[in-house]
């Protein structure tokens, strides 16, 4: 079955850039998503990218997509303590519901 | 925020009892989903619905049933709860734009139900 892989933890200093990486398995995925989960809350959609794009930028967020390697990354510029959360990568293989990675816990050190 | 309400937000119950969780949406979205979130497993799909009375199984559907008698409500039932079903349960919705099961819209999540089964 499909499997989305992410590293489990990332620690960065406030003001630095964070890069969260993800690999997915299904080349037919037309959209790839990034969600953020703060403690005690549900998942919040951060951004998504269509598979015919290489890059998408939205304020401090930059998403890079390498379809050949099935690699997706989320870069957060000028990381703040409020960015501390769990970040989930998700793919949609074909016409099925989203398949999520296990999430990367981002810790921002002041 | 998407208009999604999950109830109850917290529940503690005993093994063997039936439990029903409710997801209510005000967005008139076609698709609704139930996930469970557990440490080390991320989010796993239990069941989903692509229309009234149209449902399908997800990755971890054993021990769960669902019903969708109207667009705005999606119920998840544990017929006889077990300790392994202790988890945080999330409902999600998405807008379907295609026919049948086609759906390329992002999912929006509720705030979750924390269920403990003793």
Short mmCIF file of N, CA and C in Angstrom, two decimals, chain B:
data_model
loop_
_atom_site.label_atom_id
_atom_site.label_comp_id
_atom_site.label_asym_id
_atom_site.label_seq_id
_atom_site.Cartn_x
_atom_site.Cartn_y
_atom_site.Cartn_z
N UNK B 1 -12.30 29.11 9.93
CA UNK B 1 -12.31 27.65 10.15
C UNK B 1 -13.53 27.02 9.49
N UNK B 2 -13.31 25.84 8.91
CA UNK B 2 -14.42 25.09 8.35
C UNK B 2 -15.40 24.77 9.46
N UNK B 3 -16.70 24.77 9.11
CA UNK B 3 -17.74 24.55 10.10
C UNK B 3 -17.89 23.08 10.43
N UNK B 4 -17.01 22.58 11.27
CA UNK B 4 -17.04 21.17 11.65
C UNK B 4 -17.10 21.09 13.17
N UNK B 5 -18.06 20.37 13.67
CA UNK B 5 -18.20 20.19 15.12
C UNK B 5 -18.19 18.71 15.43
N UNK B 6 -17.30 18.32 16.32
CA UNK B 6 -17.25 16.94 16.77
C UNK B 6 -17.79 16.86 18.20
N UNK B 7 -18.59 15.84 18.45
CA UNK B 7 -19.09 15.65 19.80
C UNK B 7 -19.15 14.17 20.16
N UNK B 8 -18.87 13.83 21.43
CA UNK B 8 -18.33 14.74 22.45
C UNK B 8 -16.87 15.07 22.17
N UNK B 9 -16.30 16.00 22.87
CA UNK B 9 -14.87 16.30 22.72
C UNK B 9 -14.02 15.34 23.55
N UNK B 10 -14.57 14.86 24.64
CA UNK B 10 -13.88 13.90 25.49
C UNK B 10 -14.88 12.86 25.97
N UNK B 11 -14.41 11.61 26.05
CA UNK B 11 -15.28 10.56 26.58
C UNK B 11 -14.43 9.48 27.20
N UNK B 12 -14.88 9.02 28.37
CA UNK B 12 -14.26 7.87 29.03
C UNK B 12 -15.35 6.83 29.20
N UNK B 13 -15.06 5.61 28.78
CA UNK B 13 -16.06 4.57 28.88
C UNK B 13 -15.38 3.24 29.18
N UNK B 14 -16.18 2.21 29.36
CA UNK B 14 -15.64 0.91 29.72
C UNK B 14 -15.63 -0.05 28.54
N UNK B 15 -14.73 -0.98 28.59
CA UNK B 15 -14.66 -2.03 27.57
C UNK B 15 -16.00 -2.73 27.43
N UNK B 16 -16.39 -2.96 26.18
CA UNK B 16 -17.63 -3.68 25.91
C UNK B 16 -18.85 -2.81 25.72
N UNK B 17 -18.73 -1.53 26.01
CA UNK B 17 -19.88 -0.65 25.84
C UNK B 17 -19.91 -0.08 24.43
N UNK B 18 -21.09 0.24 23.92
CA UNK B 18 -21.16 0.90 22.60
C UNK B 18 -20.87 2.39 22.74
N UNK B 19 -20.23 2.94 21.72
CA UNK B 19 -19.89 4.36 21.72
C UNK B 19 -20.20 4.93 20.34
N UNK B 20 -20.82 6.10 20.31
CA UNK B 20 -21.06 6.77 19.04
C UNK B 20 -20.49 8.18 19.10
N UNK B 21 -19.68 8.48 18.10
CA UNK B 21 -19.12 9.82 17.95
C UNK B 21 -19.82 10.50 16.77
N UNK B 22 -20.03 11.79 16.94
CA UNK B 22 -20.77 12.53 15.91
C UNK B 22 -19.89 13.61 15.30
N UNK B 23 -20.02 13.73 13.98
CA UNK B 23 -19.39 14.82 13.25
C UNK B 23 -20.49 15.58 12.52
N UNK B 24 -20.54 16.87 12.74
CA UNK B 24 -21.55 17.72 12.13
C UNK B 24 -20.87 18.83 11.35
N UNK B 25 -21.30 19.03 10.09
CA UNK B 25 -20.71 20.07 9.27
C UNK B 25 -21.80 21.02 8.75
N UNK B 26 -21.38 22.27 8.58
CA UNK B 26 -22.31 23.29 8.07
C UNK B 26 -21.90 23.77 6.68
N UNK B 27 -20.97 23.05 6.04
CA UNK B 27 -20.41 23.49 4.75
C UNK B 27 -21.10 22.85 3.56
N UNK B 28 -21.97 21.91 3.80
CA UNK B 28 -22.65 21.18 2.72
C UNK B 28 -21.66 20.45 1.81
N UNK B 29 -20.54 20.00 2.40
CA UNK B 29 -19.56 19.27 1.62
C UNK B 29 -19.98 17.83 1.43
N UNK B 30 -19.60 17.30 0.30
CA UNK B 30 -20.04 15.95 -0.06
C UNK B 30 -19.31 14.86 0.72
N UNK B 31 -18.00 15.06 0.93
CA UNK B 31 -17.17 14.00 1.50
C UNK B 31 -16.94 14.22 2.99
N UNK B 32 -17.03 13.13 3.74
CA UNK B 32 -16.71 13.17 5.17
C UNK B 32 -15.89 11.95 5.51
N UNK B 33 -15.00 12.12 6.51
CA UNK B 33 -14.02 11.09 6.84
C UNK B 33 -13.89 10.97 8.36
N UNK B 34 -13.55 9.75 8.78
CA UNK B 34 -13.16 9.53 10.16
C UNK B 34 -11.74 8.95 10.18
N UNK B 35 -10.87 9.61 10.97
CA UNK B 35 -9.50 9.14 11.18
C UNK B 35 -9.30 8.91 12.68
N UNK B 36 -8.32 8.07 12.97
CA UNK B 36 -7.83 7.98 14.33
C UNK B 36 -6.35 8.35 14.33
N UNK B 37 -5.92 8.99 15.41
CA UNK B 37 -4.53 9.39 15.54
C UNK B 37 -3.92 8.76 16.77
N UNK B 38 -2.84 8.03 16.57
CA UNK B 38 -2.15 7.34 17.65
C UNK B 38 -0.66 7.59 17.55
N UNK B 39 0.03 7.66 18.68
CA UNK B 39 1.48 7.87 18.65
C UNK B 39 2.17 6.78 17.83
N UNK B 40 3.05 7.21 16.96
CA UNK B 40 3.80 6.26 16.13
C UNK B 40 3.08 5.82 14.88
N UNK B 41 1.81 6.21 14.75
CA UNK B 41 1.04 5.78 13.58
C UNK B 41 0.52 6.94 12.75
N UNK B 42 0.60 8.14 13.24
CA UNK B 42 0.05 9.27 12.50
C UNK B 42 -1.46 9.16 12.41
N UNK B 43 -2.01 9.58 11.29
CA UNK B 43 -3.45 9.49 11.07
C UNK B 43 -3.77 8.30 10.19
N UNK B 44 -4.75 7.53 10.60
CA UNK B 44 -5.17 6.38 9.80
C UNK B 44 -6.67 6.47 9.55
N UNK B 45 -7.03 6.22 8.31
CA UNK B 45 -8.42 6.35 7.89
C UNK B 45 -9.24 5.16 8.36
N UNK B 46 -10.40 5.45 8.97
CA UNK B 46 -11.28 4.39 9.46
C UNK B 46 -12.37 4.09 8.43
N UNK B 47 -13.16 5.09 8.13
CA UNK B 47 -14.21 5.01 7.11
C UNK B 47 -14.36 6.39 6.49
N UNK B 48 -14.96 6.41 5.32
CA UNK B 48 -15.32 7.70 4.75
C UNK B 48 -16.63 7.59 3.99
N UNK B 49 -17.18 8.75 3.68
CA UNK B 49 -18.47 8.81 2.99
C UNK B 49 -18.35 9.76 1.81
N UNK B 50 -18.90 9.35 0.68
CA UNK B 50 -18.88 10.20 -0.51
C UNK B 50 -20.28 10.66 -0.90
N UNK B 51 -21.19 10.54 0.04
CA UNK B 51 -22.55 11.02 -0.17
C UNK B 51 -23.47 10.39 0.85
N UNK B 52 -24.70 10.88 0.91
CA UNK B 52 -25.67 10.31 1.85
C UNK B 52 -25.86 8.83 1.56
N UNK B 53 -25.68 8.04 2.59
CA UNK B 53 -25.80 6.58 2.56
C UNK B 53 -24.73 5.90 1.72
N UNK B 54 -23.73 6.63 1.28
CA UNK B 54 -22.61 6.05 0.53
C UNK B 54 -21.34 6.11 1.38
N UNK B 55 -20.87 4.94 1.80
CA UNK B 55 -19.68 4.91 2.64
C UNK B 55 -18.72 3.83 2.15
N UNK B 56 -17.48 3.93 2.59
CA UNK B 56 -16.48 2.94 2.22
C UNK B 56 -15.49 2.78 3.36
N UNK B 57 -14.82 1.63 3.37
CA UNK B 57 -13.89 1.33 4.45
C UNK B 57 -12.54 1.97 4.20
N UNK B 58 -11.86 2.27 5.29
CA UNK B 58 -10.50 2.74 5.22
C UNK B 58 -9.54 1.67 5.68
N UNK B 59 -8.37 2.13 6.07
CA UNK B 59 -7.28 1.23 6.43
C UNK B 59 -7.54 0.42 7.70
N UNK B 60 -8.26 1.03 8.67
CA UNK B 60 -8.44 0.39 9.99
C UNK B 60 -9.91 0.35 10.36
N UNK B 61 -10.73 -0.26 9.53
CA UNK B 61 -12.18 -0.22 9.71
C UNK B 61 -12.72 -1.29 10.67
N UNK B 62 -11.94 -2.32 10.98
CA UNK B 62 -12.45 -3.39 11.84
C UNK B 62 -12.85 -2.85 13.21
N UNK B 63 -14.07 -3.22 13.65
CA UNK B 63 -14.55 -2.79 14.96
C UNK B 63 -15.30 -1.48 14.92
N UNK B 64 -15.41 -0.89 13.74
CA UNK B 64 -16.11 0.40 13.58
C UNK B 64 -17.18 0.28 12.51
N UNK B 65 -18.27 1.03 12.72
CA UNK B 65 -19.26 1.19 11.67
C UNK B 65 -19.62 2.67 11.57
N UNK B 66 -20.18 3.06 10.43
CA UNK B 66 -20.53 4.46 10.22
C UNK B 66 -21.92 4.55 9.60
N UNK B 67 -22.48 5.74 9.74
CA UNK B 67 -23.75 6.00 9.07
C UNK B 67 -23.82 7.46 8.67
N UNK B 68 -24.43 7.67 7.51
CA UNK B 68 -24.62 9.04 7.04
C UNK B 68 -26.01 9.11 6.42
N UNK B 69 -26.96 9.55 7.23
CA UNK B 69 -28.36 9.62 6.80
C UNK B 69 -28.69 11.00 6.25
N UNK B 70 -27.86 11.99 6.50
CA UNK B 70 -28.03 13.30 5.91
C UNK B 70 -26.66 13.94 5.69
N UNK B 71 -26.63 14.90 4.80
CA UNK B 71 -25.35 15.47 4.36
C UNK B 71 -24.51 15.98 5.52
N UNK B 72 -25.14 16.60 6.50
CA UNK B 72 -24.37 17.30 7.53
C UNK B 72 -23.84 16.43 8.66
N UNK B 73 -24.31 15.19 8.78
CA UNK B 73 -23.90 14.37 9.91
C UNK B 73 -23.26 13.05 9.47
N UNK B 74 -22.15 12.71 10.14
CA UNK B 74 -21.45 11.45 9.89
C UNK B 74 -21.15 10.85 11.25
N UNK B 75 -21.74 9.69 11.51
CA UNK B 75 -21.60 9.06 12.83
C UNK B 75 -20.63 7.90 12.76
N UNK B 76 -19.80 7.80 13.78
CA UNK B 76 -18.87 6.68 13.93
C UNK B 76 -19.27 5.90 15.17
N UNK B 77 -19.49 4.60 15.01
CA UNK B 77 -19.93 3.77 16.13
C UNK B 77 -18.93 2.66 16.40
N UNK B 78 -18.60 2.53 17.67
CA UNK B 78 -17.83 1.38 18.16
C UNK B 78 -18.87 0.47 18.82
N UNK B 79 -19.15 -0.65 18.19
CA UNK B 79 -20.25 -1.48 18.67
C UNK B 79 -19.97 -2.03 20.07
N UNK B 80 -18.72 -2.43 20.30
CA UNK B 80 -18.31 -2.97 21.60
C UNK B 80 -16.88 -2.52 21.80
N UNK B 81 -16.72 -1.42 22.51
CA UNK B 81 -15.41 -0.78 22.59
C UNK B 81 -14.36 -1.67 23.24
N UNK B 82 -13.15 -1.58 22.72
CA UNK B 82 -12.00 -2.29 23.30
C UNK B 82 -10.92 -1.28 23.65
N UNK B 83 -10.00 -1.68 24.52
CA UNK B 83 -8.95 -0.76 24.96
C UNK B 83 -8.08 -0.31 23.79
N UNK B 84 -7.97 -1.14 22.75
CA UNK B 84 -7.14 -0.77 21.59
C UNK B 84 -7.77 0.36 20.78
N UNK B 85 -9.01 0.69 21.07
CA UNK B 85 -9.68 1.78 20.38
C UNK B 85 -9.56 3.11 21.13
N UNK B 86 -8.82 3.09 22.23
CA UNK B 86 -8.46 4.34 22.89
C UNK B 86 -7.61 5.15 21.92
N UNK B 87 -8.04 6.37 21.63
CA UNK B 87 -7.37 7.15 20.59
C UNK B 87 -7.97 8.55 20.55
N UNK B 88 -7.40 9.36 19.69
CA UNK B 88 -8.03 10.64 19.35
C UNK B 88 -8.63 10.48 17.95
N UNK B 89 -9.89 10.80 17.84
CA UNK B 89 -10.62 10.61 16.59
C UNK B 89 -10.89 11.96 15.93
N UNK B 90 -10.55 12.02 14.66
CA UNK B 90 -10.76 13.25 13.90
C UNK B 90 -11.72 13.01 12.76
N UNK B 91 -12.61 13.96 12.61
CA UNK B 91 -13.49 14.01 11.46
C UNK B 91 -12.91 15.02 10.46
N UNK B 92 -13.08 14.75 9.18
CA UNK B 92 -12.66 15.70 8.15
C UNK B 92 -13.73 15.77 7.08
N UNK B 93 -13.74 16.88 6.36
CA UNK B 93 -14.68 17.04 5.26
C UNK B 93 -13.93 17.57 4.05
N UNK B 94 -14.49 17.32 2.87
CA UNK B 94 -13.96 17.96 1.67
C UNK B 94 -15.06 18.09 0.64
N UNK B 95 -14.85 19.03 -0.24
CA UNK B 95 -15.84 19.35 -1.26
C UNK B 95 -15.54 18.50 -2.49
N UNK B 96 -16.49 17.75 -2.96
CA UNK B 96 -16.28 16.94 -4.14
C UNK B 96 -16.73 17.68 -5.37
N UNK B 97 -15.87 17.70 -6.38
CA UNK B 97 -16.23 18.44 -7.59
C UNK B 97 -16.50 17.53 -8.78
N UNK B 98 -16.09 16.26 -8.65
CA UNK B 98 -16.27 15.38 -9.79
C UNK B 98 -17.43 14.43 -9.60
N UNK B 99 -17.56 13.50 -10.49
CA UNK B 99 -18.62 12.51 -10.39
C UNK B 99 -18.13 11.33 -9.55
N UNK B 100 -19.05 10.56 -9.09
CA UNK B 100 -18.69 9.35 -8.37
C UNK B 100 -17.78 9.65 -7.21
N UNK B 101 -16.63 9.00 -7.18
CA UNK B 101 -15.74 9.15 -6.05
C UNK B 101 -14.61 10.13 -6.31
N UNK B 102 -14.64 10.84 -7.43
CA UNK B 102 -13.57 11.78 -7.70
C UNK B 102 -13.56 12.90 -6.69
N UNK B 103 -12.42 13.23 -6.20
CA UNK B 103 -12.35 14.30 -5.21
C UNK B 103 -10.92 14.80 -5.13
N UNK B 104 -10.64 16.00 -5.63
CA UNK B 104 -9.29 16.52 -5.57
C UNK B 104 -9.19 17.75 -4.68
N UNK B 105 -10.13 17.90 -3.76
CA UNK B 105 -10.10 19.04 -2.87
C UNK B 105 -9.45 18.68 -1.54
N UNK B 106 -8.80 19.64 -0.89
CA UNK B 106 -8.17 19.35 0.40
C UNK B 106 -9.21 19.01 1.45
N UNK B 107 -8.79 18.31 2.47
CA UNK B 107 -9.64 17.97 3.59
C UNK B 107 -9.44 18.97 4.72
N UNK B 108 -10.55 19.29 5.40
CA UNK B 108 -10.50 20.19 6.55
C UNK B 108 -10.96 19.40 7.76
N UNK B 109 -10.28 19.64 8.88
CA UNK B 109 -10.46 18.79 10.05
C UNK B 109 -11.20 19.47 11.18
N UNK B 110 -11.93 18.65 11.95
CA UNK B 110 -12.48 19.08 13.21
C UNK B 110 -11.42 19.06 14.30
N UNK B 111 -11.82 19.44 15.52
CA UNK B 111 -10.87 19.55 16.63
C UNK B 111 -10.60 18.24 17.35
N UNK B 112 -11.32 17.19 17.00
CA UNK B 112 -11.02 15.88 17.55
C UNK B 112 -11.85 15.50 18.76
N UNK B 113 -11.95 14.18 18.97
CA UNK B 113 -12.59 13.62 20.17
C UNK B 113 -11.57 12.70 20.82
N UNK B 114 -11.30 12.97 22.09
CA UNK B 114 -10.38 12.12 22.83
C UNK B 114 -11.18 11.04 23.54
N UNK B 115 -10.98 9.79 23.13
CA UNK B 115 -11.76 8.66 23.66
C UNK B 115 -10.85 7.73 24.44
N UNK B 116 -11.22 7.49 25.68
CA UNK B 116 -10.47 6.56 26.54
C UNK B 116 -11.37 5.41 26.92
N UNK B 117 -10.87 4.19 26.69
CA UNK B 117 -11.66 3.01 27.00
C UNK B 117 -10.91 2.19 28.05
N UNK B 118 -11.53 2.07 29.20
CA UNK B 118 -10.85 1.46 30.36
C UNK B 118 -11.19 -0.02 30.51
#
